[in-house]
Amino acid sequence: MNWGIIGAGNIANKFAKTINLMQQGEEDVNLFAVAAREESRAKDFAKEYEIDRAYGSYEELLQDVNVDAVYIATPNNLHVKHCEMALEAGKHVLCEKPFTTNTQDAKKLYALAKEKGLFIMEAFWIYFLPVLQQMKAIIADGEIGEVTYARADYGFIARGKRKDRKFDASLGGGALLDIGIYNLGFLGMVFDAVPQKILSDVHINEYGTDDFSMIQLIYSDTKKATVTTSIGLDIPRNALIVGTKGRIELPDYQKAEEMHIVYNDGTVKDIRVPFVYTGFEYEIREAVRCICNHQSSSDVYTSQQSLLTLQLLDDIRAQWGMKFPYEEK
């Protein structure tokens, strides 16, 4: 299956590296083309990753009949536009998270893909990691009893131009959209439910976007969760799930290769599943599987799960009095 990449930024490098490693491992994937706003940048990217074709416009790549599927790696505010362009050009789509910056646009994209008979999925890679899939199975089997509490935290410090880009509202910036989505998406894996109540505290920076927030999600009288998100503080990506029979500890849930189950009787079970390559291979494999099966969406990470997380983002930002970030049409 021939892949093209729309955008040649940092996240595109990880995708390209992963595809090449998968191909070397004799998996049926090939990185065929890349497009960037500047042709020279696309050519440099293509040279680094031994890609056949480099384009100086996204339209040119999408017109290439040899490209079967595209990975959208452009800024958040451009995802809707580029996904629509790809679907209209007859290409299957894997779009980096956040899929869109509001729920309504996401619904339109899922509907368009179904109408066109094409596949589309948000590249929310943590949903496909083997350790987190095992975590879901352990919860579903009742191994730690009824889950009553969960916590997920994530924070890092951005500086210079990277900081400007992360907080730029016109690009769909802010800590919640950038990394808070991981915290909320993780809770979606744990509870798979809509919270009855959301309580939050947020700090809005000089850019007019959020750089720190603490959020409590109340699912019922007996099920609660908390998340802390920051771009400005270095907060370990730890997660905890507490049940009536034990708890699950994840020392790095966002790049989960291990977890520890601590039962109420004091016994501990350690589970470790190292990535085959970079961790991106699992979402790519799922996209390839679905495309080969002529599916318009994934049944591992469904459009409903994607929309649930996006709706949480909408609700929380509305609570903060924020307008939805600008979408370029």
GROMACS .gro file of C-alpha atoms in nm:
model
  329
    1MET     CA    1   0.000   0.000   0.000
    2ASN     CA    2   0.148   0.334  -0.109
    3TRP     CA    3   0.135   0.614   0.148
    4GLY     CA    4   0.176   0.987   0.105
    5ILE     CA    5   0.247   1.241   0.378
    6ILE     CA    6   0.083   1.584   0.383
    7GLY     CA    7   0.315   1.808   0.584
    8ALA     CA    8   0.681   1.759   0.670
    9GLY     CA    9   0.705   1.868   1.034
   10ASN     CA   10   0.822   1.685   1.345
   11ILE     CA   11   0.541   1.429   1.371
   12ALA     CA   12   0.577   1.344   1.000
   13ASN     CA   13   0.934   1.233   1.068
   14LYS     CA   14   0.817   0.971   1.316
   15PHE     CA   15   0.554   0.844   1.074
   16ALA     CA   16   0.807   0.823   0.789
   17LYS     CA   17   1.061   0.642   1.005
   18THR     CA   18   0.797   0.393   1.115
   19ILE     CA   19   0.672   0.319   0.763
   20ASN     CA   20   1.029   0.254   0.646
   21LEU     CA   21   1.097   0.020   0.938
   22MET     CA   22   0.774  -0.166   0.867
   23GLN     CA   23   0.869  -0.203   0.502
   24GLN     CA   24   1.210  -0.337   0.603
   25GLY     CA   25   1.019  -0.584   0.819
   26GLU     CA   26   0.841  -0.697   0.500
   27GLU     CA   27   0.505  -0.543   0.586
   28ASP     CA   28   0.289  -0.433   0.293
   29VAL     CA   29   0.348  -0.058   0.325
   30ASN     CA   30   0.552   0.184   0.118
   31LEU     CA   31   0.621   0.553   0.169
   32PHE     CA   32   0.575   0.679  -0.186
   33ALA     CA   33   0.531   1.058  -0.167
   34VAL     CA   34   0.559   1.363   0.057
   35ALA     CA   35   0.427   1.716   0.012
   36ALA     CA   36   0.521   2.036   0.192
   37ARG     CA   37   0.444   2.404   0.141
   38GLU     CA   38   0.800   2.450   0.012
   39GLU     CA   39   0.926   2.207  -0.252
   40SER     CA   40   1.281   2.225  -0.117
   41ARG     CA   41   1.160   2.107   0.223
   42ALA     CA   42   0.970   1.820   0.064
   43LYS     CA   43   1.278   1.720  -0.135
   44ASP     CA   44   1.499   1.724   0.174
   45PHE     CA   45   1.242   1.512   0.359
   46ALA     CA   46   1.217   1.270   0.065
   47LYS     CA   47   1.594   1.235   0.048
   48GLU     CA   48   1.620   1.159   0.421
   49TYR     CA   49   1.356   0.886   0.408
   50GLU     CA   50   1.420   0.756   0.054
   51ILE     CA   51   1.075   0.861  -0.072
   52ASP     CA   52   1.007   0.833  -0.445
   53ARG     CA   53   0.828   1.163  -0.501
   54ALA     CA   54   0.836   1.508  -0.340
   55TYR     CA   55   0.578   1.778  -0.411
   56GLY     CA   56   0.571   2.149  -0.336
   57SER     CA   57   0.192   2.149  -0.298
   58TYR     CA   58  -0.057   1.920  -0.130
   59GLU     CA   59  -0.280   1.926  -0.437
   60GLU     CA   60  -0.008   1.770  -0.651
   61LEU     CA   61   0.037   1.479  -0.413
   62LEU     CA   62  -0.337   1.417  -0.397
   63GLN     CA   63  -0.352   1.405  -0.778
   64ASP     CA   64  -0.091   1.127  -0.785
   65VAL     CA   65  -0.277   0.810  -0.882
   66ASN     CA   66  -0.007   0.594  -0.722
   67VAL     CA   67  -0.089   0.720  -0.371
   68ASP     CA   68  -0.345   0.499  -0.194
   69ALA     CA   69  -0.362   0.665   0.147
   70VAL     CA   70  -0.236   0.983   0.309
   71TYR     CA   71  -0.120   1.077   0.655
   72ILE     CA   72  -0.222   1.432   0.749
   73ALA     CA   73   0.053   1.593   0.958
   74THR     CA   74  -0.031   1.963   0.922
   75PRO     CA   75  -0.124   2.210   1.202
   76ASN     CA   76  -0.449   2.145   1.391
   77ASN     CA   77  -0.644   2.425   1.221
   78LEU     CA   78  -0.577   2.275   0.875
   79HIS     CA   79  -0.689   1.918   0.944
   80VAL     CA   80  -1.046   1.966   0.822
   81LYS     CA   81  -0.940   2.130   0.497
   82HIS     CA   82  -0.674   1.872   0.417
   83CYS     CA   83  -0.889   1.573   0.511
   84GLU     CA   84  -1.165   1.702   0.284
   85MET     CA   85  -0.916   1.754   0.000
   86ALA     CA   86  -0.784   1.400   0.041
   87LEU     CA   87  -1.128   1.239   0.051
   88GLU     CA   88  -1.245   1.437  -0.250
   89ALA     CA   89  -0.933   1.314  -0.432
   90GLY     CA   90  -1.025   0.953  -0.352
   91LYS     CA   91  -0.755   0.892  -0.090
   92HIS     CA   92  -0.791   0.705   0.237
   93VAL     CA   93  -0.696   0.917   0.538
   94LEU     CA   94  -0.509   0.881   0.863
   95CYS     CA   95  -0.516   1.224   1.032
   96GLU     CA   96  -0.299   1.325   1.325
   97LYS     CA   97  -0.475   1.415   1.648
   98PRO     CA   98  -0.667   1.625   1.727
   99PHE     CA   99  -0.876   1.506   1.434
  100THR     CA  100  -1.048   1.845   1.422
  101THR     CA  101  -1.079   2.135   1.666
  102ASN     CA  102  -1.451   2.082   1.720
  103THR     CA  103  -1.701   1.799   1.709
  104GLN     CA  104  -1.919   1.927   1.425
  105ASP     CA  105  -1.632   1.929   1.176
  106ALA     CA  106  -1.537   1.576   1.278
  107LYS     CA  107  -1.890   1.452   1.214
  108LYS     CA  108  -1.877   1.602   0.865
  109LEU     CA  109  -1.550   1.423   0.786
  110TYR     CA  110  -1.676   1.084   0.905
  111ALA     CA  111  -1.992   1.131   0.698
  112LEU     CA  112  -1.793   1.234   0.389
  113ALA     CA  113  -1.565   0.930   0.414
  114LYS     CA  114  -1.865   0.700   0.438
  115GLU     CA  115  -2.028   0.873   0.141
  116LYS     CA  116  -1.711   0.832  -0.067
  117GLY     CA  117  -1.655   0.471   0.039
  118LEU     CA  118  -1.316   0.566   0.185
  119PHE     CA  119  -1.145   0.504   0.517
  120ILE     CA  120  -1.069   0.780   0.767
  121MET     CA  121  -0.932   0.762   1.120
  122GLU     CA  122  -0.786   0.994   1.378
  123ALA     CA  123  -0.424   0.890   1.441
  124PHE     CA  124  -0.475   0.856   1.816
  125TRP     CA  125  -0.189   0.613   1.856
  126ILE     CA  126  -0.232   0.526   2.225
  127TYR     CA  127  -0.558   0.343   2.150
  128PHE     CA  128  -0.365   0.078   1.958
  129LEU     CA  129  -0.071   0.017   2.192
  130PRO     CA  130  -0.066  -0.351   2.304
  131VAL     CA  131  -0.020  -0.265   2.673
  132LEU     CA  132  -0.324  -0.036   2.670
  133GLN     CA  133  -0.528  -0.292   2.480
  134GLN     CA  134  -0.439  -0.541   2.756
  135MET     CA  135  -0.536  -0.279   3.012
  136LYS     CA  136  -0.881  -0.248   2.855
  137ALA     CA  137  -0.923  -0.627   2.860
  138ILE     CA  138  -0.820  -0.647   3.226
  139ILE     CA  139  -1.076  -0.380   3.317
  140ALA     CA  140  -1.349  -0.547   3.109
  141ASP     CA  141  -1.279  -0.887   3.270
  142GLY     CA  142  -1.321  -0.738   3.617
  143GLU     CA  143  -0.970  -0.834   3.721
  144ILE     CA  144  -0.933  -0.519   3.936
  145GLY     CA  145  -1.302  -0.511   4.021
  146GLU     CA  146  -1.522  -0.212   3.950
  147VAL     CA  147  -1.319   0.093   3.851
  148THR     CA  148  -1.392   0.381   4.086
  149TYR     CA  149  -1.116   0.630   4.010
  150ALA     CA  150  -0.865   0.709   3.737
  151ARG     CA  151  -0.601   0.976   3.693
  152ALA     CA  152  -0.386   1.086   3.396
  153ASP     CA  153  -0.128   1.365   3.391
  154TYR     CA  154   0.089   1.513   3.116
  155GLY     CA  155   0.300   1.826   3.094
  156PHE     CA  156   0.612   1.957   2.924
  157ILE     CA  157   0.795   2.284   2.877
  158ALA     CA  158   0.793   2.448   2.534
  159ARG     CA  159   1.034   2.730   2.450
  160GLY     CA  160   1.103   2.975   2.170
  161LYS     CA  161   0.927   2.928   1.837
  162ARG     CA  162   0.787   2.595   1.949
  163LYS     CA  163   0.614   2.771   2.238
  164ASP     CA  164   0.467   3.033   2.004
  165ARG     CA  165   0.335   2.759   1.775
  166LYS     CA  166   0.188   2.549   2.057
  167PHE     CA  167  -0.009   2.843   2.197
  168ASP     CA  168  -0.118   3.014   1.874
  169ALA     CA  169  -0.500   3.014   1.881
  170SER     CA  170  -0.519   3.054   1.503
  171LEU     CA  171  -0.335   2.720   1.467
  172GLY     CA  172  -0.566   2.541   1.709
  173GLY     CA  173  -0.319   2.586   1.994
  174GLY     CA  174  -0.341   2.545   2.369
  175ALA     CA  175  -0.240   2.270   2.610
  176LEU     CA  176  -0.579   2.097   2.612
  177LEU     CA  177  -0.591   2.042   2.235
  178ASP     CA  178  -0.222   1.960   2.209
  179ILE     CA  179  -0.174   1.710   2.491
  180GLY     CA  180  -0.482   1.726   2.714
  181ILE     CA  181  -0.653   1.523   2.445
  182TYR     CA  182  -0.425   1.234   2.547
  183ASN     CA  183  -0.541   1.259   2.908
  184LEU     CA  184  -0.907   1.267   2.806
  185GLY     CA  185  -0.864   0.998   2.542
  186PHE     CA  186  -0.701   0.770   2.798
  187LEU     CA  187  -1.000   0.817   3.030
  188GLY     CA  188  -1.219   0.721   2.734
  189MET     CA  189  -1.037   0.388   2.722
  190VAL     CA  190  -1.099   0.337   3.093
  191PHE     CA  191  -1.464   0.445   3.128
  192ASP     CA  192  -1.605   0.463   2.772
  193ALA     CA  193  -1.876   0.692   2.904
  194VAL     CA  194  -1.986   1.055   2.911
  195PRO     CA  195  -1.920   1.230   3.244
  196GLN     CA  196  -2.226   1.366   3.422
  197LYS     CA  197  -2.034   1.666   3.550
  198ILE     CA  198  -1.706   1.844   3.473
  199LEU     CA  199  -1.522   2.069   3.719
  200SER     CA  200  -1.212   2.253   3.608
  201ASP     CA  201  -0.955   2.519   3.685
  202VAL     CA  202  -0.755   2.677   3.404
  203HIS     CA  203  -0.485   2.936   3.349
  204ILE     CA  204  -0.508   3.140   3.027
  205ASN     CA  205  -0.176   3.281   2.905
  206GLU     CA  206  -0.077   3.595   2.716
  207TYR     CA  207  -0.160   3.420   2.386
  208GLY     CA  208  -0.522   3.379   2.494
  209THR     CA  209  -0.494   3.000   2.514
  210ASP     CA  210  -0.467   2.759   2.805
  211ASP     CA  211  -0.127   2.654   2.941
  212PHE     CA  212  -0.239   2.475   3.260
  213SER     CA  213  -0.557   2.303   3.372
  214MET     CA  214  -0.685   2.064   3.636
  215ILE     CA  215  -1.005   1.886   3.544
  216GLN     CA  216  -1.231   1.656   3.744
  217LEU     CA  217  -1.473   1.433   3.557
  218ILE     CA  218  -1.761   1.282   3.753
  219TYR     CA  219  -1.919   0.982   3.581
  220SER     CA  220  -2.137   0.876   3.877
  221ASP     CA  221  -2.137   0.886   4.257
  222THR     CA  222  -1.882   0.604   4.256
  223LYS     CA  223  -1.680   0.678   3.939
  224LYS     CA  224  -1.454   0.982   3.918
  225ALA     CA  225  -1.137   1.089   3.737
  226THR     CA  226  -0.888   1.373   3.736
  227VAL     CA  227  -0.643   1.504   3.477
  228THR     CA  228  -0.369   1.766   3.493
  229THR     CA  229  -0.238   1.916   3.169
  230SER     CA  230   0.034   2.174   3.115
  231ILE     CA  231   0.263   2.325   2.856
  232GLY     CA  232   0.497   2.508   3.088
  233LEU     CA  233   0.547   2.248   3.361
  234ASP     CA  234   0.731   1.918   3.325
  235ILE     CA  235   0.472   1.668   3.454
  236PRO     CA  236   0.542   1.293   3.416
  237ARG     CA  237   0.296   1.110   3.190
  238ASN     CA  238   0.173   0.887   3.470
  239ALA     CA  239  -0.168   0.725   3.498
  240LEU     CA  240  -0.348   0.533   3.769
  241ILE     CA  241  -0.666   0.326   3.760
  242VAL     CA  242  -0.817   0.217   4.092
  243GLY     CA  243  -1.070  -0.063   4.122
  244THR     CA  244  -1.239  -0.242   4.410
  245LYS     CA  245  -0.997  -0.539   4.379
  246GLY     CA  246  -0.676  -0.360   4.289
  247ARG     CA  247  -0.514  -0.090   4.080
  248ILE     CA  248  -0.323  -0.046   3.755
  249GLU     CA  249  -0.017   0.179   3.752
  250LEU     CA  250   0.123   0.311   3.424
  251PRO     CA  251   0.460   0.493   3.457
  252ASP     CA  252   0.421   0.643   3.108
  253TYR     CA  253   0.074   0.587   2.970
  254GLN     CA  254   0.131   0.799   2.657
  255LYS     CA  255   0.418   0.574   2.544
  256ALA     CA  256   0.296   0.269   2.729
  257GLU     CA  257   0.524  -0.033   2.708
  258GLU     CA  258   0.461  -0.149   3.064
  259MET     CA  259   0.207  -0.147   3.344
  260HIS     CA  260   0.188  -0.286   3.695
  261ILE     CA  261  -0.121  -0.444   3.848
  262VAL     CA  262  -0.126  -0.424   4.227
  263TYR     CA  263  -0.396  -0.641   4.383
  264ASN     CA  264  -0.556  -0.572   4.720
  265ASP     CA  265  -0.385  -0.878   4.870
  266GLY     CA  266  -0.046  -0.721   4.798
  267THR     CA  267   0.053  -0.932   4.499
  268VAL     CA  268   0.186  -0.756   4.191
  269LYS     CA  269   0.178  -0.851   3.822
  270ASP     CA  270   0.410  -0.668   3.584
  271ILE     CA  271   0.325  -0.657   3.213
  272ARG     CA  272   0.570  -0.532   2.952
  273VAL     CA  273   0.525  -0.526   2.574
  274PRO     CA  274   0.803  -0.327   2.400
  275PHE     CA  275   0.719  -0.156   2.072
  276VAL     CA  276   0.822  -0.341   1.759
  277TYR     CA  277   0.942  -0.015   1.602
  278THR     CA  278   0.827   0.326   1.733
  279GLY     CA  279   0.471   0.259   1.852
  280PHE     CA  280   0.316   0.420   1.544
  281GLU     CA  281   0.315   0.082   1.368
  282TYR     CA  282  -0.002  -0.027   1.550
  283GLU     CA  283  -0.222   0.256   1.423
  284ILE     CA  284  -0.075   0.216   1.072
  285ARG     CA  285  -0.148  -0.156   1.076
  286GLU     CA  286  -0.505  -0.085   1.184
  287ALA     CA  287  -0.549   0.164   0.900
  288VAL     CA  288  -0.413  -0.087   0.646
  289ARG     CA  289  -0.636  -0.363   0.785
  290CYS     CA  290  -0.948  -0.146   0.763
  291ILE     CA  291  -0.866  -0.024   0.412
  292CYS     CA  292  -0.812  -0.381   0.291
  293ASN     CA  293  -1.146  -0.477   0.448
  294HIS     CA  294  -1.321  -0.183   0.275
  295GLN     CA  295  -1.418  -0.019   0.606
  296SER     CA  296  -1.486   0.353   0.634
  297SER     CA  297  -1.381   0.361   1.000
  298SER     CA  298  -1.202   0.153   1.261
  299ASP     CA  299  -1.376  -0.083   1.498
  300VAL     CA  300  -1.083  -0.067   1.742
  301TYR     CA  301  -1.087   0.311   1.771
  302THR     CA  302  -1.434   0.397   1.648
  303SER     CA  303  -1.564   0.727   1.518
  304GLN     CA  304  -1.794   0.732   1.823
  305GLN     CA  305  -1.496   0.715   2.059
  306SER     CA  306  -1.324   0.991   1.865
  307LEU     CA  307  -1.634   1.210   1.883
  308LEU     CA  308  -1.673   1.144   2.255
  309THR     CA  309  -1.327   1.286   2.325
  310LEU     CA  310  -1.378   1.582   2.092
  311GLN     CA  311  -1.710   1.661   2.260
  312LEU     CA  312  -1.533   1.666   2.597
  313LEU     CA  313  -1.284   1.915   2.454
  314ASP     CA  314  -1.572   2.129   2.327
  315ASP     CA  315  -1.754   2.116   2.660
  316ILE     CA  316  -1.447   2.201   2.866
  317ARG     CA  317  -1.345   2.494   2.646
  318ALA     CA  318  -1.703   2.622   2.650
  319GLN     CA  319  -1.690   2.607   3.030
  320TRP     CA  320  -1.376   2.822   3.010
  321GLY     CA  321  -1.558   3.073   2.792
  322MET     CA  322  -1.342   2.994   2.488
  323LYS     CA  323  -1.457   3.012   2.130
  324PHE     CA  324  -1.359   2.725   1.908
  325PRO     CA  325  -1.021   2.776   1.737
  326TYR     CA  326  -1.020   2.908   1.385
  327GLU     CA  327  -1.056   2.653   1.105
  328GLU     CA  328  -0.913   2.756   0.767
  329LYS     CA  329  -1.151   2.662   0.488
   0.00000   0.00000   0.00000
